[in-house]
CSV table of C-alpha atoms in Angstrom, one decimal:
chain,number,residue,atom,x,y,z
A,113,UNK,CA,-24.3,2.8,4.9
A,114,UNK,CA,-27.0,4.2,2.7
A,115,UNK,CA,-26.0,4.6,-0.7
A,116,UNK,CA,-28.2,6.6,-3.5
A,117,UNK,CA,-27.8,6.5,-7.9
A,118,UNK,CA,-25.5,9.6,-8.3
A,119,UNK,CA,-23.4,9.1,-4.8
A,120,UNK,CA,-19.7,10.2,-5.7
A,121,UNK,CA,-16.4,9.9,-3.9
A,122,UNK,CA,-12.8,10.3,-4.5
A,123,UNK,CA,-9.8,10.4,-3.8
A,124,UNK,CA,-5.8,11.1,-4.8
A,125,UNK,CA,-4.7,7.5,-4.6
A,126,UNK,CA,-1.0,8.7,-5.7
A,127,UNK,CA,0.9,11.5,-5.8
A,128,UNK,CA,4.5,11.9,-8.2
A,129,UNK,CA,4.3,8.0,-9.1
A,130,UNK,CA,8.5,7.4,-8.8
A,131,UNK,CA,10.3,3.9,-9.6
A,132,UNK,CA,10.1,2.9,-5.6
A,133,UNK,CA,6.6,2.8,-6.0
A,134,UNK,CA,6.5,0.6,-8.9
A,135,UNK,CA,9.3,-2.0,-7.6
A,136,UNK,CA,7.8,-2.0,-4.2
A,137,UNK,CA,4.9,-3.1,-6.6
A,138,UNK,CA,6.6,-5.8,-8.5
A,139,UNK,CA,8.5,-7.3,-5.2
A,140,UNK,CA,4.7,-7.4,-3.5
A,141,UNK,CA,2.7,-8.7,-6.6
A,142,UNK,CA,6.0,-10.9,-8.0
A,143,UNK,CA,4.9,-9.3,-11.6
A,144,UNK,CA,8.6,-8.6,-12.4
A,145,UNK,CA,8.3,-7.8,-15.5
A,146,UNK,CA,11.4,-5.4,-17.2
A,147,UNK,CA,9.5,-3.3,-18.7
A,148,UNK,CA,8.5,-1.9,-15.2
A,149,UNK,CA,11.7,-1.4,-13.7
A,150,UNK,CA,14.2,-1.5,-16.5
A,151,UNK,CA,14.8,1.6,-17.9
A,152,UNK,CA,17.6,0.0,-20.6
A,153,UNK,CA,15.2,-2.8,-21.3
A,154,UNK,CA,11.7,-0.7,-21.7
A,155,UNK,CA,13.4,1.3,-24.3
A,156,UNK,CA,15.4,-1.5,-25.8
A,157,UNK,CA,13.1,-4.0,-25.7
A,158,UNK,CA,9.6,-2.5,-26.4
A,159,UNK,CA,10.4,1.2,-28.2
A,160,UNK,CA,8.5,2.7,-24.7
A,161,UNK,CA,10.4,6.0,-23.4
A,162,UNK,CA,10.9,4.4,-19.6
A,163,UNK,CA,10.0,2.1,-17.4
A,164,UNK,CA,5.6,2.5,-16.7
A,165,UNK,CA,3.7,1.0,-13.6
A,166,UNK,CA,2.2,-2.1,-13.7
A,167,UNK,CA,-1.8,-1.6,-14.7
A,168,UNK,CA,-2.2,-3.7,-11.7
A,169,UNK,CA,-0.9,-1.0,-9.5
A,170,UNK,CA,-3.4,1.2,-10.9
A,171,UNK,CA,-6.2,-0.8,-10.1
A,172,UNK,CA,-5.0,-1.6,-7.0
A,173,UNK,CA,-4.7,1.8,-6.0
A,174,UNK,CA,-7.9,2.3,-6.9
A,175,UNK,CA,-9.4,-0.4,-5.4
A,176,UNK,CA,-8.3,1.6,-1.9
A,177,UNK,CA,-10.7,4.6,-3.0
A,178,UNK,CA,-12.9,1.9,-3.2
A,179,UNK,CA,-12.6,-0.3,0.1
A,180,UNK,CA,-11.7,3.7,1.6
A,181,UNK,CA,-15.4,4.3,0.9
A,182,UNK,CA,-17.8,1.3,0.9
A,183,UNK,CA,-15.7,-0.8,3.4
A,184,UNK,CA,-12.9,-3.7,3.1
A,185,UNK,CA,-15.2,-6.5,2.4
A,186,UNK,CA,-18.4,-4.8,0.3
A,187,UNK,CA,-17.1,-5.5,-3.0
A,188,UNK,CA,-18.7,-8.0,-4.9
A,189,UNK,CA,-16.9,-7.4,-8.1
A,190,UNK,CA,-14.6,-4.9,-9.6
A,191,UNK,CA,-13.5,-5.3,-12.9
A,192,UNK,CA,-11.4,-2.5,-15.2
A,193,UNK,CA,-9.9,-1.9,-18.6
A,194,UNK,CA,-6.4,-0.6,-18.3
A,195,UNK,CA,-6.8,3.0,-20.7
A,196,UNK,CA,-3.2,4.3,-20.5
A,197,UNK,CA,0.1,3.8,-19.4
A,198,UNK,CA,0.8,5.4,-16.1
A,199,UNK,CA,4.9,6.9,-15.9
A,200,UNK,CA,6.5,8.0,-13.5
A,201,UNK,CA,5.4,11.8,-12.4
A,202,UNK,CA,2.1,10.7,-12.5
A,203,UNK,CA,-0.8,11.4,-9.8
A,204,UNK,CA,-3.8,9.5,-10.1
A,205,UNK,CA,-7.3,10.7,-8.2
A,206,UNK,CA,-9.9,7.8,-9.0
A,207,UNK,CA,-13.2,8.3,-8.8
A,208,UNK,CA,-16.5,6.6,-8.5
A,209,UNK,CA,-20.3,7.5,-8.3
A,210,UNK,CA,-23.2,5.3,-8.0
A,211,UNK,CA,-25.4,4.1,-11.5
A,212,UNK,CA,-27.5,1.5,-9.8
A,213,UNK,CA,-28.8,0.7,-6.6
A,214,UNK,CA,-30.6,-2.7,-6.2
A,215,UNK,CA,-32.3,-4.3,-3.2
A,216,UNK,CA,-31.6,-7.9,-2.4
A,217,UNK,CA,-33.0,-9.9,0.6
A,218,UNK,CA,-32.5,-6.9,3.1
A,219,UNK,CA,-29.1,-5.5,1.4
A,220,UNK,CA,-28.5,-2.8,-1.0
A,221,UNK,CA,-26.3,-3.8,-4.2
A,222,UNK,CA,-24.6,-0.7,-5.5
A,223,UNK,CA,-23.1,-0.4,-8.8
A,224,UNK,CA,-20.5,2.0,-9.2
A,225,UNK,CA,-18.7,3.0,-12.2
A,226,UNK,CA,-14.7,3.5,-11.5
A,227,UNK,CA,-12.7,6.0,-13.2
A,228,UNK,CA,-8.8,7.1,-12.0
A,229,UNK,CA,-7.4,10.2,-13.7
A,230,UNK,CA,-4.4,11.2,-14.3
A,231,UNK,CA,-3.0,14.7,-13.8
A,232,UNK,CA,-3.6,15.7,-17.2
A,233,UNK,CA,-7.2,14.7,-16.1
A,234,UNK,CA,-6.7,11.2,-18.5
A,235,UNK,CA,-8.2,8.3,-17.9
A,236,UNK,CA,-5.9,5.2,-16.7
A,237,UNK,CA,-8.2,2.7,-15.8
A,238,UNK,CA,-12.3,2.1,-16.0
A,239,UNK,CA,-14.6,0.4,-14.7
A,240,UNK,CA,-17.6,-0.6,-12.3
A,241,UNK,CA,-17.8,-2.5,-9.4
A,242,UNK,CA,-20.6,-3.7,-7.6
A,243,UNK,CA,-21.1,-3.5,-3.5
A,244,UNK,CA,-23.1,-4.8,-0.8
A,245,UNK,CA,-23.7,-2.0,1.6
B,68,UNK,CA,-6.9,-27.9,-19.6
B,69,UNK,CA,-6.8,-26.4,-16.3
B,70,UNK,CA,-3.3,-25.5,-14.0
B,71,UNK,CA,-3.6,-25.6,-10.3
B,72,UNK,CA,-1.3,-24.8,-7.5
B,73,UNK,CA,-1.2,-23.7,-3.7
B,74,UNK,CA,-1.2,-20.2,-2.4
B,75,UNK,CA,-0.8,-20.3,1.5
B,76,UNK,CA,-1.8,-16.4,2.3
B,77,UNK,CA,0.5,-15.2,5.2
B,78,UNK,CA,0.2,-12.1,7.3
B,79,UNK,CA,3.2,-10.6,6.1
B,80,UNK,CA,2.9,-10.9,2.4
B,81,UNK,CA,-0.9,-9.1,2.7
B,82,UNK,CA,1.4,-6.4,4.8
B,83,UNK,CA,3.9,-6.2,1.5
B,84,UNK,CA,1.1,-6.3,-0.6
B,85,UNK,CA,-1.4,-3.8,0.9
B,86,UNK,CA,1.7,-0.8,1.7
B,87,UNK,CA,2.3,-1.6,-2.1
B,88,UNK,CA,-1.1,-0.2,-3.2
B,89,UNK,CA,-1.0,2.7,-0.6
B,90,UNK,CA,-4.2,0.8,1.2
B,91,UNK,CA,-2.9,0.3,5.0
B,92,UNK,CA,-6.6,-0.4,5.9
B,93,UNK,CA,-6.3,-1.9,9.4
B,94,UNK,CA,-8.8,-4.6,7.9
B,95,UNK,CA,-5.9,-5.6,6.0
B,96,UNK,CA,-2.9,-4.9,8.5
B,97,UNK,CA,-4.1,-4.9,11.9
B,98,UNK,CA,-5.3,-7.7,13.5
B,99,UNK,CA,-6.3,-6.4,16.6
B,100,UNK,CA,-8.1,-3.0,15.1
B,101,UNK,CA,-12.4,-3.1,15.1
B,102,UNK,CA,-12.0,-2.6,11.1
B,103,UNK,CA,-10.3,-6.6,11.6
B,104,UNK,CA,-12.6,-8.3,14.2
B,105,UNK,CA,-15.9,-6.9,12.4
B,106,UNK,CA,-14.3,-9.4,9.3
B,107,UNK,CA,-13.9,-12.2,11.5
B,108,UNK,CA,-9.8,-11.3,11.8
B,109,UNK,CA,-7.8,-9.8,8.8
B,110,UNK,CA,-9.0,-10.0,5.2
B,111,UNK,CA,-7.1,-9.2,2.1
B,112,UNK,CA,-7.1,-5.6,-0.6
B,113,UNK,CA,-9.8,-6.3,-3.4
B,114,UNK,CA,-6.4,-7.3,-6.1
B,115,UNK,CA,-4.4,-9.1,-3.4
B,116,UNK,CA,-4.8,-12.4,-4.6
B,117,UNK,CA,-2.2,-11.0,-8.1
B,118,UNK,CA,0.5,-12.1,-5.6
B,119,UNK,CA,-0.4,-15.8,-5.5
B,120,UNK,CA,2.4,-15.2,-8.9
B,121,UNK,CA,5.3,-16.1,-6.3
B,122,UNK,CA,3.6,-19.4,-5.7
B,123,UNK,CA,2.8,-20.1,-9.8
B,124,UNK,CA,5.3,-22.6,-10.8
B,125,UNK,CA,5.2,-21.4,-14.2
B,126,UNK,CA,4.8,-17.9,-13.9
B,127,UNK,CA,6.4,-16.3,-16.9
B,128,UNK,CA,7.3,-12.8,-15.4
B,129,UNK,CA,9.8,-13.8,-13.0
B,130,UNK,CA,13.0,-14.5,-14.9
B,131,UNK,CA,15.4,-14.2,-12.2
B,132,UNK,CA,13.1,-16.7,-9.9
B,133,UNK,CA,15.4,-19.2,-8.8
B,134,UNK,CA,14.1,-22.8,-9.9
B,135,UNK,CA,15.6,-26.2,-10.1
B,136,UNK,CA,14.5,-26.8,-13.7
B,137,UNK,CA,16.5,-24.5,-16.4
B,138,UNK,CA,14.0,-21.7,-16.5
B,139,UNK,CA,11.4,-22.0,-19.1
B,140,UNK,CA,11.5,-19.2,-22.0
B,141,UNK,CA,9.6,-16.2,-21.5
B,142,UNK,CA,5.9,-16.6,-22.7
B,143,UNK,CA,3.8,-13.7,-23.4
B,144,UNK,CA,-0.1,-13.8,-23.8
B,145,UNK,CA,-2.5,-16.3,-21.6
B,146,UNK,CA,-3.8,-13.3,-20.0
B,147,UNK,CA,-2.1,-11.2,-18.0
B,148,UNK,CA,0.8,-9.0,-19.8
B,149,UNK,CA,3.8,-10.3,-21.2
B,150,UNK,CA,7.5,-9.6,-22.1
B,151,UNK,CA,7.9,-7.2,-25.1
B,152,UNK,CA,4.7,-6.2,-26.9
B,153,UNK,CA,2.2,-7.9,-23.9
B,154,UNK,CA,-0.3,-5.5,-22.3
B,155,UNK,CA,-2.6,-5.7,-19.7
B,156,UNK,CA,-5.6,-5.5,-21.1
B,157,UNK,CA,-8.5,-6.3,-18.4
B,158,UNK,CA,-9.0,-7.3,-15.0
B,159,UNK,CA,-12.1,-8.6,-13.4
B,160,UNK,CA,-13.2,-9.5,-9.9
B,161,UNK,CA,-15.8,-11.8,-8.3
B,162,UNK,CA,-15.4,-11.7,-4.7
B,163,UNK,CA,-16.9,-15.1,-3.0
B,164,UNK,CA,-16.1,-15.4,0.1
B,165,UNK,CA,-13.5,-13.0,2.4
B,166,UNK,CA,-9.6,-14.3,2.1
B,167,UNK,CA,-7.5,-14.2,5.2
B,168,UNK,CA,-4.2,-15.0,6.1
B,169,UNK,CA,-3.8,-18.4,7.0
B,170,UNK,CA,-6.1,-19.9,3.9
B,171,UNK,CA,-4.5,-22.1,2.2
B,172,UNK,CA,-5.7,-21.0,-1.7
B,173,UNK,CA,-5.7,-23.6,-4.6
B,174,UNK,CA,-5.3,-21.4,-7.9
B,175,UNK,CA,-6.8,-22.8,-10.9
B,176,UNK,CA,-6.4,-21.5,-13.9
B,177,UNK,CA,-8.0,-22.1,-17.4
B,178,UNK,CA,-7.7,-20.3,-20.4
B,179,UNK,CA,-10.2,-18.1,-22.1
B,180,UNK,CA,-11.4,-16.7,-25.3
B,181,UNK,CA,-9.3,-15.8,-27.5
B,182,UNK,CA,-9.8,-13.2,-30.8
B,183,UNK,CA,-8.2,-10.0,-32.8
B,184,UNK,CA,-8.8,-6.9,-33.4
B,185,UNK,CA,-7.4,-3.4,-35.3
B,186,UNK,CA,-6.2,-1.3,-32.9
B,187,UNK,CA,-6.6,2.4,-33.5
B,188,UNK,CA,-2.7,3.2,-32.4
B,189,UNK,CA,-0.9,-0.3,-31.9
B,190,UNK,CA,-1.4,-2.2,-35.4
B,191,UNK,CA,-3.1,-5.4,-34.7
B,192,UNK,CA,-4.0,-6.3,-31.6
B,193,UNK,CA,-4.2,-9.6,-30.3
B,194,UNK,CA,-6.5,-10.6,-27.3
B,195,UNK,CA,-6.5,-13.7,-25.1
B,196,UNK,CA,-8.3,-14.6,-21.9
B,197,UNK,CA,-7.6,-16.3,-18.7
B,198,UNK,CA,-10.2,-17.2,-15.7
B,199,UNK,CA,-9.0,-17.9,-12.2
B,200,UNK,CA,-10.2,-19.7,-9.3
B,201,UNK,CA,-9.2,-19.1,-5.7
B,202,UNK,CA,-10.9,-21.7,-3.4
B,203,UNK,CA,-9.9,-21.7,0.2
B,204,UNK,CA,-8.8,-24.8,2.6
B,205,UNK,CA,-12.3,-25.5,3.3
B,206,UNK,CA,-13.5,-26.1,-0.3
B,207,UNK,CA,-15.1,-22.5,-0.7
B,208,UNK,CA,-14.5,-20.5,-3.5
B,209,UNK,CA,-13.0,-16.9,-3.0
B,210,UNK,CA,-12.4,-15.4,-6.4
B,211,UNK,CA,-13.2,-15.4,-9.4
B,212,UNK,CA,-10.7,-13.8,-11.6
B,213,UNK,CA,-11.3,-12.8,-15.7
B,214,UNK,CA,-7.6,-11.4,-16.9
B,215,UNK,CA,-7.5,-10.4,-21.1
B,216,UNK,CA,-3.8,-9.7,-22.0
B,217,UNK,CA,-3.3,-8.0,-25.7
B,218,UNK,CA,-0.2,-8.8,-27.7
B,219,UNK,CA,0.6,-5.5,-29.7
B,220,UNK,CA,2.1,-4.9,-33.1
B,221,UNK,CA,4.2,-2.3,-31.9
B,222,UNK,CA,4.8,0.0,-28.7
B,223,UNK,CA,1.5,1.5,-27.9
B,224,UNK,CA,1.9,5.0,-28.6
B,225,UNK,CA,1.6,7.5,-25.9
């Protein structure tokens, strides 16, 4: 694929984020950490008003709009900061356009900043990855 | 100081991992599917390697893991969240070389930088920094991970 600087794509990566997603999430990653899936201990525990998903779900569902649109193996790097918490009732749509395009020995390396959004339209996670395409 | 332990990747837990993140790619799930064989057989989601935790010997957010040693208390910090107040932070990438089920991984990890700062709605914030290497059976290195975990003062506001 061809990609050019201002190239966008995205995609709802979630819909109504519920507490099956986030244990399914904590069984697959092994991050079983209460304040995930304990509602008793998220409160309790950390003053939080329920359990929240794991920031590593977020950027693992965004790392499918990702693999979705520049193919499985083009990252080179993907790196985000985790903005806000994500509850459940949440539906994320992350984004990402091209900033950069570079070519190296024959191959384009795209860089592509990363944004997933909330339904409020809130940022949950950013970032930029880079791709060979 | 650097930790190290194994992390054989199987078929099945990229299969758990990849339905977790919505992402049933047939790269990731389908061995016979073009998406596959154009990798060279099945490859792994860009944050798969996060589930080499069931394979940490330490890993501190597991406290029901069963373990022959009396369970070590529950640490927070070294990157990554944490019980209580930890937060994750960051998360950085730097893919190598494709993973697939049947490497054998050997996880290393170091610790990072570590430093404070003022946060605008969680009191003080602490920072600290972990890198990870994933180097496959043959000696090649995979990934490159950077995790920052924050301690917070409080609950982070919402």
């Amino acid at each position: 694929m061809t990609l050019k600087v201002g190239d966008k794509h995205e995609q709802v990566v979630i819909e109504n984020v519920n507490r099956t997603h986030i244990v399914k999430y904590a069984g697959a990653s092994g991050d079983f950490n209460p304040l995930h899936h304990d509602d008793t201990k998220a409160k309790d525990l950390a003053g939080y008003p329920s359990v929240f998903a794991h920031g590593m779900l977020s950027m693992g569902l965004t790392g499918r709009m990702l693999t979705d649109w520049l193919g499985a193996t083009a990252l080179k790097k993907y790196g985000v900061r985790f903005t806000r918490q994500v509850w459940p009732g949440d539906t994320l749509t992350a984004k990402g356009e091209v900033t950069d395009v570079k070519e190296e020995g024959g191959k384009q390396l795209a860089t592509i900043k990363v944004v997933t959004v909330n339904q409020n339209g809130e940022s949950v996670v950013e970032g930029e990855a880079v791709a060979e395409v | 100081m650097a930790d190290s332990f194994e992390f054989p990747v199987d078929r099945t837990q990229v299969m758990l991992f990849a339905r977790s993140v919505l992402d049933i790619n047939p790269a990731f799930v389908e061995p016979d599917s073009p998406e596959a064989k154009a990798n060279g057989g099945l490859v792994t989601p860009p944050t798969f390697v996060q589930s080499s935790a069931h394979y940490q010997p330490d890993y501190p957010l597991d406290l029901t893991r069963p373990r022959k040693d009396a369970p070590a208390a529950a640490r927070s910090g070294g990157g990554g969240g944490g019980l209580g107040r930890g937060l994750h932070a960051e998360q950085h990438y730097e893919y190598h070389h494709p993973i697939h089920p049947g490497d054998v991984l050997t996880v290393t990890t170091k610790p990072g930088e570590r430093w404070e700062k003022e946060g605008r709605r969680g009191g003080k914030l602490m920072f600290s920094e972990s890198i990870t290497e994933y180097t496959n059976q043959d000696g090649v290195l995979c990934v490159t991970a950077r995790s920052i975990g924050v301690q917070t003062g409080r609950a982070v506001d919402q």
